[in-house]
Amino acid sequence: MKINISVLTLLLSATLFLSSCVSVQVSENTLSQTQTLSDQKKPKNIILLIGDGMGLSQVSAAIYYKDGVPNFERFNTIGLSKTSSGSDLVTDSAAGATVFSTGVRTYNGAIGVSMDTTAVSTIVETLSKDGYSTGIVSTSSIQHATPASFYAHVKRRNMYEEITEFAPHSGIDFFAGGGLQFFTKRKDNRNLLNDMEEAGYTVITDQLPIQNIDGKELILLADDSMPKMSEGRGDFLPNATQLALDKLSKNEKGFFLMVEGSQIDWGGHDNDADYLIEELLDFDKAIGVALDFAKKNGETLVIVTADHETGGFSLSSDGKDYNKINPTFSTPGHSATMVPVFAEGPGSFLFNGIYNSTEIYFKMMKAFGR
Ligand SMILES: [Zn+2]
């Protein structure tokens, strides 16, 4: 994927124009940092969107490869998160998500457990018990490291069948993603869809419904992960996000929704810029859905961040041609670079600054007044 000079000139002038707007907003944010949450309205709802493997170059790709202004530019509060895990300078997605769900810095591969493998209750479990509605939407399987870390507690991320056993009693009202095989094609020959139905879930495996069904929903549209954008996933992520919001927002007490753009990471691991960028632009659409909802609703905090960066991705010049971008990678693995945190809505000022990824959990809980 290359970019031509006229588009780039346009984009650069647009960026310069936008940066002049941003400087005003930054000073407003500085003022708001002196405020405390008691001065401000607390959010009733939180939507946490995780772009797996999404560093600043990945976000920047939205500027150069999206027709129109990326939804990322609608945020007024921006922070940076330091992502190292309890065991390694470079985190993996399991430790990277467990830190968001529990506030505990743990070892790479850990799902909802601390360094000594003790289960730690997650934000989803805590809020579900307290009467909030909760939801998980992912373009991987719902047992994959990021979503699993919000409802399961296992020693190793690849224990997919064990992770699935946590789903029936997770308290989660809305699941959408892949992972059907871990319910139905198991070594123990059990069919855990029966357990889900007994726990009050309606199980849907053909397509995303247009409207919500009453009660808890388990929507599993692939045996393992959802297809890539290039293989026909379509608008699953933005549409499932909208469906989740329609359902969860019926709860007067409030809700917590986690939405993961899982395959930005996989494009990074494959060092495949087209794959990465298509997934990133799809994630940007889901961000738009969340922000549109929050704007209308007025009581919703939207947070967008990443667990880590993947690929050592960069938007390099094409050799000496500075009018062409040649996306490049420096590793097939993850990197230790800081990742951006975007926040909008009541309590968003808490997310200004540079902090450890552990803080994101505590900031969310603080925003909820806990
Ligand atoms: Zn990850």
XYZ file of C-alpha atoms and ligand atoms in Angstrom:
371
model
C 0.000 0.000 0.000
C 1.530 3.303 -1.075
C 0.283 6.835 -0.849
C 0.551 9.435 -3.598
C 1.908 12.951 -3.222
C -1.271 14.965 -3.719
C -3.145 12.955 -1.092
C -0.209 13.295 1.259
C -0.033 17.077 0.773
C -3.735 17.311 1.517
C -3.378 15.128 4.562
C -0.405 17.089 5.844
C -2.237 20.394 5.525
C -5.275 18.820 7.217
C -2.995 17.540 9.981
C -1.419 20.989 10.439
C -4.883 22.522 10.661
C -5.975 19.913 13.171
C -2.850 20.341 15.258
C -3.668 24.028 15.647
C -7.092 22.982 17.024
C -5.523 20.410 19.327
C -3.308 22.993 21.068
C -6.443 24.753 22.358
C -7.880 21.493 23.617
C -4.649 20.544 25.366
C -4.787 23.707 27.456
C -8.390 22.909 28.412
C -7.275 19.454 29.515
C -4.497 20.944 31.615
C -7.098 22.978 33.419
C -9.313 19.947 33.966
C -6.415 17.998 35.517
C -6.600 20.276 38.539
C -10.203 19.178 39.035
C -11.161 16.091 40.964
C -13.775 13.548 40.060
C -16.082 14.957 42.734
C -16.170 18.237 40.764
C -17.273 16.325 37.717
C -20.061 14.005 36.780
C -19.125 10.336 37.180
C -19.764 8.067 34.197
C -22.560 5.520 34.494
C -21.054 3.391 31.745
C -17.570 2.543 30.456
C -16.683 1.262 26.996
C -13.096 -0.010 26.838
C -11.887 -0.604 23.284
C -8.604 -2.513 22.994
C -6.710 -2.433 19.709
C -4.498 -5.451 20.189
C -0.931 -4.630 19.192
C -1.888 -1.031 18.365
C 1.012 1.373 18.813
C 1.231 4.961 17.676
C 2.316 4.050 14.124
C -0.731 1.792 13.802
C -2.967 4.683 14.925
C -1.108 7.027 12.551
C -1.935 4.662 9.680
C -5.582 5.681 10.137
C -4.606 9.253 9.212
C -2.904 8.214 5.984
C -5.101 5.335 4.854
C -8.642 6.302 5.878
C -10.864 8.298 3.543
C -11.956 11.056 5.895
C -11.027 11.924 9.445
C -10.311 8.936 11.716
C -12.470 8.566 14.820
C -9.235 8.618 16.841
C -9.174 12.379 16.238
C -12.453 12.856 18.113
C -10.750 12.364 21.497
C -9.652 15.309 23.612
C -7.780 13.405 26.319
C -4.664 11.445 25.372
C -2.253 9.524 27.603
C 0.592 7.063 27.189
C 0.753 3.646 28.823
C 3.921 1.759 29.789
C 3.211 -1.864 28.961
C 5.885 -4.119 30.522
C 4.502 -7.182 32.319
C 5.434 -8.692 35.698
C 7.765 -11.205 34.049
C 9.064 -9.459 30.940
C 9.964 -6.031 29.569
C 7.865 -6.921 26.517
C 4.369 -8.049 27.494
C 2.128 -10.548 25.739
C -1.633 -10.144 25.315
C -2.552 -12.295 28.326
C -0.597 -10.238 30.878
C -1.488 -7.139 28.841
C -5.237 -7.732 29.245
C -5.106 -9.106 32.800
C -3.589 -5.793 33.843
C -6.649 -3.965 32.456
C -9.150 -6.407 33.938
C -7.587 -6.681 37.421
C -4.951 -3.961 37.913
C -2.462 -6.727 38.704
C 0.859 -6.882 36.873
C 1.422 -10.546 36.107
C 3.531 -12.916 34.000
C 3.255 -13.377 30.238
C 0.638 -16.036 29.475
C -1.407 -15.468 32.661
C -5.189 -15.178 32.270
C -6.857 -13.437 35.242
C -4.271 -14.719 37.739
C -1.435 -13.007 39.646
C 2.300 -13.826 39.568
C 1.718 -16.771 41.950
C -1.245 -18.031 39.803
C -3.899 -16.918 42.320
C -7.199 -15.959 40.667
C -7.901 -12.212 40.897
C -11.449 -10.954 40.423
C -11.924 -8.906 37.279
C -13.714 -5.626 36.657
C -16.380 -7.578 34.764
C -16.956 -9.993 37.649
C -17.034 -7.210 40.237
C -19.472 -5.058 38.275
C -21.693 -7.976 37.184
C -22.120 -8.996 40.848
C -23.015 -5.414 41.632
C -25.877 -5.240 39.160
C -24.142 -3.650 36.173
C -24.599 -5.148 32.714
C -21.401 -6.373 31.051
C -20.371 -7.364 27.543
C -17.438 -8.708 25.531
C -17.016 -8.288 21.772
C -13.946 -9.606 19.949
C -12.737 -10.436 16.446
C -10.768 -13.383 17.823
C -12.363 -16.250 19.727
C -13.901 -15.233 23.053
C -11.367 -17.620 24.663
C -8.386 -15.761 23.192
C -6.044 -13.974 25.618
C -7.616 -10.508 25.641
C -11.327 -11.367 26.062
C -10.550 -14.393 28.293
C -8.671 -12.208 30.777
C -11.944 -10.428 31.618
C -13.833 -13.537 32.808
C -11.492 -16.529 33.202
C -8.678 -17.525 35.569
C -6.134 -20.007 34.200
C -2.378 -20.404 34.408
C -1.722 -20.438 30.662
C -3.408 -18.645 27.802
C -3.651 -21.729 25.584
C -5.988 -23.579 28.007
C -8.934 -22.716 25.739
C -11.250 -25.500 26.921
C -10.680 -24.601 30.591
C -11.228 -20.918 29.798
C -14.588 -21.812 28.213
C -15.744 -23.409 31.473
C -15.791 -19.948 33.070
C -18.280 -18.569 30.531
C -21.580 -19.992 31.897
C -21.128 -18.369 35.326
C -19.253 -15.278 34.144
C -22.247 -13.002 34.687
C -21.573 -11.475 31.249
C -24.783 -10.433 29.477
C -23.483 -10.249 25.928
C -20.712 -12.186 24.179
C -19.951 -11.812 20.465
C -16.975 -13.300 18.624
C -15.614 -16.690 17.579
C -14.742 -19.799 19.595
C -17.633 -22.240 19.055
C -15.330 -25.293 18.862
C -14.215 -24.869 22.477
C -17.840 -25.338 23.566
C -18.721 -28.240 21.295
C -15.603 -30.150 20.152
C -13.965 -30.835 23.494
C -11.596 -33.486 24.817
C -14.059 -34.160 27.669
C -16.879 -34.647 25.107
C -19.115 -32.210 26.971
C -21.241 -29.721 25.075
C -20.893 -26.513 27.053
C -23.593 -24.813 24.992
C -26.006 -26.807 27.184
C -24.404 -25.231 30.265
C -24.765 -21.811 28.667
C -28.470 -22.404 27.996
C -28.993 -23.644 31.539
C -27.341 -20.436 32.742
C -29.913 -18.425 30.795
C -28.051 -17.687 27.562
C -29.610 -17.696 24.113
C -26.965 -19.187 21.813
C -26.690 -17.807 18.276
C -24.265 -19.360 15.786
C -25.484 -18.358 12.315
C -25.279 -14.580 12.016
C -25.309 -11.407 14.048
C -28.971 -10.696 14.872
C -30.416 -7.351 13.752
C -32.038 -6.852 17.152
C -31.281 -8.086 20.628
C -32.978 -11.098 22.106
C -34.228 -10.787 25.705
C -31.895 -12.191 28.350
C -28.231 -13.103 28.024
C -26.778 -13.602 24.552
C -23.888 -15.800 23.394
C -23.127 -15.043 19.744
C -20.417 -17.334 18.299
C -19.943 -16.870 14.570
C -16.768 -18.917 13.969
C -15.241 -22.156 15.211
C -12.042 -20.364 16.207
C -11.267 -16.696 15.458
C -13.521 -14.521 13.305
C -12.435 -14.212 9.641
C -10.043 -11.456 8.569
C -11.550 -8.316 7.026
C -10.053 -9.468 3.685
C -11.879 -12.795 4.069
C -15.330 -11.289 4.433
C -15.848 -10.351 8.089
C -17.715 -7.257 6.939
C -19.066 -4.924 9.613
C -19.168 -7.533 12.383
C -17.134 -5.445 14.844
C -19.002 -2.104 14.560
C -22.373 -3.888 14.314
C -21.722 -6.168 17.299
C -20.574 -3.106 19.265
C -23.860 -1.350 18.428
C -25.891 -4.441 19.334
C -24.062 -4.743 22.659
C -24.692 -1.058 23.437
C -28.411 -1.406 22.603
C -28.652 -4.257 25.077
C -26.411 -3.092 27.907
C -27.736 0.482 27.960
C -31.158 -0.791 29.086
C -29.679 -1.271 32.556
C -30.396 1.821 34.699
C -27.452 1.020 36.976
C -24.910 1.160 34.126
C -22.662 -1.108 32.095
C -19.114 -2.080 31.172
C -18.336 -3.179 27.611
C -14.970 -4.420 26.331
C -14.484 -4.409 22.549
C -11.335 -5.874 21.030
C -9.897 -5.305 17.550
C -7.868 -8.514 17.855
C -6.350 -8.828 14.428
C -4.424 -5.547 14.288
C -1.967 -7.651 16.292
C -2.043 -10.530 13.811
C -1.300 -8.217 10.879
C 1.698 -7.051 12.931
C 2.869 -10.602 13.674
C 2.561 -11.462 9.958
C 4.428 -8.235 9.058
C 1.537 -7.706 6.632
C 0.785 -3.963 6.399
C -2.381 -4.395 4.302
C -3.808 -6.855 6.852
C -2.871 -4.586 9.770
C -4.324 -1.444 8.172
C -7.634 -3.087 7.152
C -8.090 -4.318 10.710
C -7.128 -0.928 12.141
C -9.670 0.877 9.957
C -12.372 -1.602 11.020
C -11.473 -0.924 14.667
C -11.725 2.825 13.960
C -15.322 2.211 12.800
C -16.144 0.483 16.086
C -14.646 3.476 17.921
C -17.033 5.685 15.921
C -20.004 3.595 17.091
C -18.864 3.899 20.727
C -18.292 7.659 20.490
C -21.633 8.271 18.752
C -23.395 6.329 21.509
C -21.484 8.189 24.240
C -22.246 11.575 22.704
C -25.997 10.889 22.721
C -25.964 9.151 26.080
C -23.881 11.755 27.972
C -23.019 9.398 30.857
C -20.505 7.158 29.127
C -16.714 7.158 29.346
C -15.023 5.773 26.214
C -11.413 4.564 26.517
C -9.345 3.321 23.589
C -5.950 1.777 24.170
C -3.696 -1.179 23.402
C -2.079 -3.934 25.436
C 1.239 -3.494 23.589
C 2.629 -2.697 20.160
C 3.200 -5.492 17.635
C 5.661 -5.653 14.753
C 7.807 -2.623 15.571
C 5.615 -1.065 12.893
C 6.701 2.178 11.276
C 5.472 4.484 8.530
C 8.855 4.918 6.891
C 9.687 6.946 3.820
C 10.080 4.839 0.705
C 13.883 5.001 0.686
C 14.840 8.548 -0.193
C 11.355 9.326 -1.517
C 9.814 11.331 1.329
C 6.537 11.674 -0.528
C 5.781 7.973 -0.278
C 5.090 5.907 2.810
C 6.439 2.390 2.886
C 5.082 0.679 6.004
C 7.827 -1.472 7.548
C 8.280 -3.807 10.494
C 11.251 -4.472 12.750
C 10.088 -7.698 14.411
C 7.534 -10.504 13.980
C 6.921 -10.182 17.736
C 5.823 -7.450 20.137
C 7.717 -4.304 21.118
C 8.130 -2.429 24.421
C 7.167 0.994 23.041
C 4.528 2.948 24.990
C 1.009 2.794 23.578
C -1.546 5.612 23.369
C -4.622 5.892 25.599
C -7.567 7.936 24.300
C -10.449 8.939 26.579
C -13.673 10.874 26.098
C -16.659 11.527 28.344
C -17.150 11.988 32.117
C -13.967 11.041 34.012
C -11.815 11.173 30.867
C -9.387 13.672 32.460
C -8.092 10.825 34.663
C -6.370 9.341 31.609
C -4.021 12.265 30.891
C -0.299 11.721 31.381
C 2.211 8.878 31.287
C 1.565 5.900 33.567
C 1.922 2.142 33.960
C -0.741 0.010 32.267
C -1.872 -1.120 35.761
C -3.269 2.395 36.275
C -5.899 1.936 33.582
C -7.829 -0.502 35.792
C -7.637 1.830 38.820
C -8.627 4.851 36.752
C -11.686 2.982 35.440
C -12.687 1.917 38.952
C -12.114 5.458 40.234
C -14.259 6.835 37.413
C -17.041 4.491 38.550
C -16.577 5.933 42.068
C -15.127 2.734 43.538
Zn -1.862 -8.359 22.343
